Short mmCIF file of N, CA, C and O in Angstrom, two decimals:
data_model
loop_
_atom_site.label_atom_id
_atom_site.label_comp_id
_atom_site.label_asym_id
_atom_site.label_seq_id
_atom_site.Cartn_x
_atom_site.Cartn_y
_atom_site.Cartn_z
N MET E 1 10.67 2.89 -18.31
CA MET E 1 10.46 1.77 -18.25
C MET E 1 11.17 1.31 -19.46
O MET E 1 11.47 1.71 -20.91
N CYS E 2 11.42 0.04 -19.48
CA CYS E 2 12.41 -1.13 -20.20
C CYS E 2 11.48 -2.19 -20.16
O CYS E 2 10.36 -2.45 -19.37
N LEU E 3 11.50 -2.78 -21.94
CA LEU E 3 10.62 -3.64 -21.75
C LEU E 3 11.25 -4.62 -22.46
O LEU E 3 12.73 -4.51 -23.41
N ALA E 4 11.95 -5.89 -22.22
CA ALA E 4 11.95 -7.41 -23.48
C ALA E 4 10.97 -8.26 -23.88
O ALA E 4 10.21 -7.80 -23.27
N VAL E 5 11.90 -8.70 -25.30
CA VAL E 5 10.27 -9.50 -25.04
C VAL E 5 11.41 -10.45 -25.92
O VAL E 5 11.94 -10.91 -26.06
N PRO E 6 9.84 -12.00 -25.70
CA PRO E 6 10.35 -13.17 -26.22
C PRO E 6 10.64 -13.13 -28.03
O PRO E 6 9.86 -13.16 -28.31
N VAL E 7 12.28 -13.95 -28.03
CA VAL E 7 11.98 -14.13 -30.03
C VAL E 7 12.82 -15.94 -30.55
O VAL E 7 12.90 -16.11 -28.76
N LEU E 8 12.42 -15.80 -31.07
CA LEU E 8 12.16 -17.46 -31.86
C LEU E 8 14.18 -17.17 -31.80
O LEU E 8 14.08 -16.65 -33.22
N ILE E 9 14.74 -18.01 -32.05
CA ILE E 9 16.23 -18.51 -32.73
C ILE E 9 16.18 -18.95 -33.67
O ILE E 9 15.71 -20.01 -33.78
N LYS E 10 16.35 -18.63 -34.59
CA LYS E 10 16.48 -19.33 -35.61
C LYS E 10 18.01 -19.92 -36.57
O LYS E 10 18.08 -21.02 -36.97
N SER E 11 18.89 -19.13 -36.07
CA SER E 11 20.73 -19.14 -36.30
C SER E 11 20.67 -19.18 -35.22
O SER E 11 21.03 -17.72 -34.75
N ILE E 12 22.55 -19.61 -35.20
CA ILE E 12 23.49 -18.99 -34.39
C ILE E 12 25.04 -19.38 -35.04
O ILE E 12 25.30 -19.95 -35.92
N ASP E 13 25.22 -18.10 -34.95
CA ASP E 13 26.28 -17.47 -35.31
C ASP E 13 27.75 -17.24 -34.64
O ASP E 13 27.86 -16.32 -34.22
N GLY E 14 28.66 -18.18 -33.24
CA GLY E 14 29.27 -17.70 -32.64
C GLY E 14 28.60 -17.24 -31.11
O GLY E 14 27.89 -17.82 -31.14
N ARG E 15 28.65 -15.41 -30.82
CA ARG E 15 27.95 -15.34 -30.24
C ARG E 15 26.53 -14.13 -30.51
O ARG E 15 26.36 -13.42 -30.08
N GLU E 16 26.31 -14.70 -32.17
CA GLU E 16 24.78 -13.96 -32.10
C GLU E 16 24.38 -14.03 -32.39
O GLU E 16 25.10 -16.11 -32.83
N ALA E 17 22.48 -13.90 -33.14
CA ALA E 17 21.28 -15.33 -33.41
C ALA E 17 20.66 -14.19 -34.29
O ALA E 17 20.51 -12.81 -33.66
N GLU E 18 20.25 -14.99 -34.99
CA GLU E 18 18.46 -14.48 -36.09
C GLU E 18 17.98 -14.65 -35.41
O GLU E 18 18.13 -15.92 -35.30
N ALA E 19 17.28 -13.82 -34.72
CA ALA E 19 16.60 -13.74 -34.10
C ALA E 19 15.07 -13.73 -35.00
O ALA E 19 15.34 -12.55 -35.60
N GLU E 20 13.36 -14.48 -34.33
CA GLU E 20 12.31 -13.15 -34.74
C GLU E 20 11.46 -13.30 -34.66
O GLU E 20 11.11 -14.50 -33.27
N ILE E 21 10.51 -12.53 -34.08
CA ILE E 21 9.43 -12.36 -33.88
C ILE E 21 8.70 -10.99 -34.95
O ILE E 21 8.96 -10.22 -35.18
N GLY E 22 7.14 -12.13 -35.02
CA GLY E 22 6.08 -11.48 -35.45
C GLY E 22 6.78 -11.00 -37.06
O GLY E 22 6.17 -10.31 -37.93
N GLY E 23 7.78 -12.15 -37.68
CA GLY E 23 7.76 -12.20 -38.88
C GLY E 23 9.09 -11.19 -39.34
O GLY E 23 9.08 -11.47 -40.15
N VAL E 24 9.60 -10.59 -38.17
CA VAL E 24 10.95 -9.38 -38.42
C VAL E 24 11.74 -10.49 -37.43
O VAL E 24 12.12 -10.73 -36.45
N SER E 25 13.19 -10.37 -38.24
CA SER E 25 14.13 -11.01 -38.16
C SER E 25 15.06 -9.41 -37.82
O SER E 25 15.22 -9.08 -37.87
N ARG E 26 16.08 -10.05 -36.74
CA ARG E 26 16.78 -9.04 -36.20
C ARG E 26 18.60 -9.87 -35.88
O ARG E 26 17.75 -11.08 -34.92
N ARG E 27 19.67 -9.33 -35.27
CA ARG E 27 20.69 -9.67 -34.70
C ARG E 27 20.44 -9.80 -33.36
O ARG E 27 19.91 -8.38 -32.83
N VAL E 28 20.75 -10.29 -32.18
CA VAL E 28 20.71 -10.18 -31.04
C VAL E 28 22.12 -10.87 -30.40
O VAL E 28 22.48 -11.83 -31.23
N SER E 29 22.53 -10.78 -29.37
CA SER E 29 23.38 -10.86 -28.76
C SER E 29 23.54 -11.78 -28.08
O SER E 29 22.58 -11.93 -26.92
N LEU E 30 24.49 -13.19 -28.22
CA LEU E 30 23.87 -14.00 -27.34
C LEU E 30 25.56 -14.37 -25.95
O LEU E 30 25.79 -14.97 -25.22
N TRP E 31 25.99 -13.21 -25.44
CA TRP E 31 26.83 -13.03 -24.66
C TRP E 31 26.17 -13.47 -23.14
O TRP E 31 27.35 -14.22 -22.49
N LEU E 32 25.49 -13.13 -22.61
CA LEU E 32 24.73 -12.85 -21.54
C LEU E 32 24.12 -14.72 -21.50
O LEU E 32 23.67 -15.30 -19.92
N THR E 33 23.64 -15.05 -22.73
CA THR E 33 23.43 -16.44 -22.51
C THR E 33 23.65 -17.39 -23.41
O THR E 33 23.22 -18.06 -24.73
N PRO E 34 25.01 -17.85 -23.24
CA PRO E 34 25.62 -18.51 -24.07
C PRO E 34 25.00 -20.13 -24.09
O PRO E 34 25.71 -21.08 -25.02
N GLU E 35 24.30 -20.73 -23.28
CA GLU E 35 23.82 -21.87 -22.74
C GLU E 35 22.33 -21.59 -24.54
O GLU E 35 21.64 -23.39 -24.95
N ALA E 36 21.93 -20.64 -25.19
CA ALA E 36 20.68 -20.99 -25.82
C ALA E 36 21.23 -21.69 -26.87
O ALA E 36 22.39 -21.67 -27.66
N GLU E 37 19.87 -22.41 -27.50
CA GLU E 37 20.12 -23.10 -28.67
C GLU E 37 19.36 -22.89 -30.03
O GLU E 37 18.04 -21.66 -30.05
N VAL E 38 19.86 -22.79 -31.11
CA VAL E 38 18.74 -22.88 -32.50
C VAL E 38 17.39 -23.39 -31.59
O VAL E 38 17.06 -23.99 -31.13
N GLY E 39 16.27 -22.65 -31.76
CA GLY E 39 14.87 -23.08 -31.72
C GLY E 39 14.51 -22.91 -30.42
O GLY E 39 13.44 -23.19 -29.64
N ASP E 40 15.09 -22.00 -28.84
CA ASP E 40 15.13 -21.37 -27.86
C ASP E 40 14.10 -20.26 -28.65
O ASP E 40 14.25 -19.11 -29.35
N TYR E 41 13.62 -19.52 -27.42
CA TYR E 41 12.90 -18.31 -27.14
C TYR E 41 13.64 -17.99 -26.57
O TYR E 41 14.11 -18.15 -25.14
N VAL E 42 14.37 -16.70 -26.67
CA VAL E 42 15.08 -15.64 -25.85
C VAL E 42 14.38 -14.74 -24.63
O VAL E 42 13.63 -14.20 -25.75
N LEU E 43 14.49 -13.84 -24.23
CA LEU E 43 14.25 -12.59 -23.72
C LEU E 43 14.91 -11.79 -23.92
O LEU E 43 16.47 -11.74 -23.50
N VAL E 44 15.04 -10.70 -25.45
CA VAL E 44 15.50 -9.52 -25.39
C VAL E 44 15.32 -8.10 -24.89
O VAL E 44 14.37 -7.98 -24.86
N HIS E 45 16.27 -7.68 -24.63
CA HIS E 45 16.73 -6.22 -24.37
C HIS E 45 17.54 -5.67 -24.25
O HIS E 45 18.79 -6.07 -24.60
N THR E 46 17.56 -4.60 -25.64
CA THR E 46 18.39 -3.45 -26.39
C THR E 46 19.60 -4.64 -27.00
O THR E 46 20.48 -3.99 -26.55
N GLY E 47 19.03 -5.46 -27.68
CA GLY E 47 20.07 -6.33 -28.40
C GLY E 47 20.85 -7.83 -27.85
O GLY E 47 21.59 -8.21 -28.79
N TYR E 48 20.29 -7.64 -26.40
CA TYR E 48 21.01 -8.86 -25.78
C TYR E 48 19.47 -10.47 -25.42
O TYR E 48 19.28 -9.66 -24.58
N ALA E 49 20.34 -11.01 -25.11
CA ALA E 49 19.48 -12.26 -25.26
C ALA E 49 19.71 -12.47 -23.65
O ALA E 49 20.56 -12.09 -23.37
N ILE E 50 18.57 -12.07 -22.63
CA ILE E 50 18.94 -12.04 -21.21
C ILE E 50 18.59 -13.26 -20.49
O ILE E 50 19.23 -13.49 -19.01
N ASN E 51 18.09 -13.76 -20.93
CA ASN E 51 17.81 -15.28 -20.41
C ASN E 51 16.59 -15.89 -21.27
O ASN E 51 16.46 -15.53 -22.58
N VAL E 52 17.09 -17.72 -21.22
CA VAL E 52 16.66 -19.02 -22.12
C VAL E 52 14.98 -18.60 -21.48
O VAL E 52 14.78 -19.22 -19.75
N LEU E 53 13.48 -18.87 -21.93
CA LEU E 53 12.72 -18.72 -21.38
C LEU E 53 12.04 -20.16 -21.99
O LEU E 53 12.57 -20.81 -23.21
N ASP E 54 11.10 -21.23 -21.52
CA ASP E 54 10.82 -22.14 -21.71
C ASP E 54 9.45 -21.74 -22.91
O ASP E 54 8.78 -20.19 -23.61
N GLN E 55 8.88 -22.28 -24.02
CA GLN E 55 8.36 -22.57 -25.70
C GLN E 55 6.60 -22.11 -24.95
O GLN E 55 6.20 -20.54 -25.10
N GLU E 56 6.42 -22.60 -23.14
CA GLU E 56 4.98 -22.22 -23.65
C GLU E 56 5.02 -20.53 -22.37
O GLU E 56 4.18 -19.75 -22.74
N GLU E 57 6.37 -20.58 -21.67
CA GLU E 57 5.70 -19.75 -21.08
C GLU E 57 5.72 -17.61 -22.19
O GLU E 57 6.03 -17.12 -22.39
N ALA E 58 7.24 -18.43 -23.24
CA ALA E 58 7.42 -17.16 -24.38
C ALA E 58 5.89 -16.29 -25.14
O ALA E 58 5.51 -15.84 -25.41
N GLU E 59 5.02 -17.53 -25.21
CA GLU E 59 3.92 -18.11 -26.34
C GLU E 59 2.84 -17.10 -25.72
O GLU E 59 2.02 -16.63 -25.91
N GLU E 60 3.15 -17.49 -24.13
CA GLU E 60 2.00 -16.78 -23.14
C GLU E 60 2.38 -15.42 -23.39
O GLU E 60 1.20 -14.70 -23.93
N THR E 61 3.43 -14.88 -23.14
CA THR E 61 4.25 -13.38 -23.31
C THR E 61 3.74 -12.89 -24.41
O THR E 61 2.98 -11.42 -24.10
N LEU E 62 4.15 -13.60 -25.75
CA LEU E 62 3.72 -13.21 -26.78
C LEU E 62 2.10 -13.19 -26.58
O LEU E 62 1.74 -11.85 -27.30
N SER E 63 1.90 -13.31 -26.39
CA SER E 63 -0.55 -13.77 -27.04
C SER E 63 -0.71 -12.56 -25.81
O SER E 63 -1.84 -11.40 -26.63
N LEU E 64 -0.34 -11.82 -25.46
CA LEU E 64 -0.61 -10.73 -24.32
C LEU E 64 -0.11 -9.57 -24.85
O LEU E 64 -0.50 -8.86 -24.80
N LEU E 65 1.39 -9.55 -25.50
CA LEU E 65 1.21 -8.40 -26.32
C LEU E 65 0.71 -7.82 -27.59
O LEU E 65 -0.14 -7.52 -27.76
N GLU E 66 0.15 -9.55 -27.99
CA GLU E 66 -1.24 -8.97 -28.81
C GLU E 66 -2.21 -8.42 -28.05
O GLU E 66 -3.00 -7.74 -29.41
N GLU E 67 -2.63 -9.05 -27.36
CA GLU E 67 -3.58 -8.35 -27.05
C GLU E 67 -3.77 -6.83 -26.83
O GLU E 67 -4.93 -5.77 -26.78
N ILE E 68 -2.20 -6.79 -26.15
CA ILE E 68 -2.39 -5.12 -25.64
C ILE E 68 -2.00 -4.41 -27.17
O ILE E 68 -3.14 -3.51 -27.15
N THR E 69 -1.67 -5.21 -28.49
CA THR E 69 -1.35 -4.62 -29.48
C THR E 69 -3.24 -4.38 -30.16
O THR E 69 -3.15 -2.88 -30.55
N ALA E 70 -3.65 -4.71 -30.40
CA ALA E 70 -5.32 -4.95 -30.60
C ALA E 70 -6.12 -4.34 -30.26
O ALA E 70 -7.01 -3.67 -30.30
N PHE E 71 -6.06 -3.86 -28.57
CA PHE E 71 -6.76 -3.02 -27.47
C PHE E 71 -6.19 -1.47 -28.12
O PHE E 71 -7.38 -0.52 -28.06
N GLU E 72 -5.59 -1.35 -28.32
CA GLU E 72 -4.62 0.07 -28.81
C GLU E 72 -5.01 0.45 -30.16
O GLU E 72 -5.49 1.08 -30.04
N ASP E 73 -5.25 -0.80 -31.35
CA ASP E 73 -5.76 -0.59 -32.52
C ASP E 73 -6.99 -0.21 -32.44
O ASP E 73 -7.27 0.66 -32.83
N THR E 74 -8.01 -0.49 -31.54
CA THR E 74 -9.48 -0.41 -31.47
C THR E 74 -9.64 0.65 -30.39
O THR E 74 -10.75 1.34 -31.10
N ALA E 75 -8.95 1.21 -29.68
CA ALA E 75 -8.96 2.44 -29.06
C ALA E 75 -8.59 3.59 -30.20
O ALA E 75 -9.20 4.90 -29.28
N GLU E 76 -7.97 3.49 -30.83
CA GLU E 76 -8.33 4.71 -31.37
C GLU E 76 -9.01 5.25 -32.53
O GLU E 76 -10.00 4.74 -32.92
#
């Protein structure tokens, strides 16, 4: 199974961005999403931003991922 997660672009340097999710920063490639801008949420898979998301969609997805994590924590 493949998983892509929404991350928030904090800065851009050429075709790479510094992106953040859950307080963790990581470099991602913008080669597939050159239209992405600082402040955008992008869907990232294997280090590549593959789609620009609107903020509402990104926040909803992040909320669902947090719920899954919380559920797994209580199940242990």
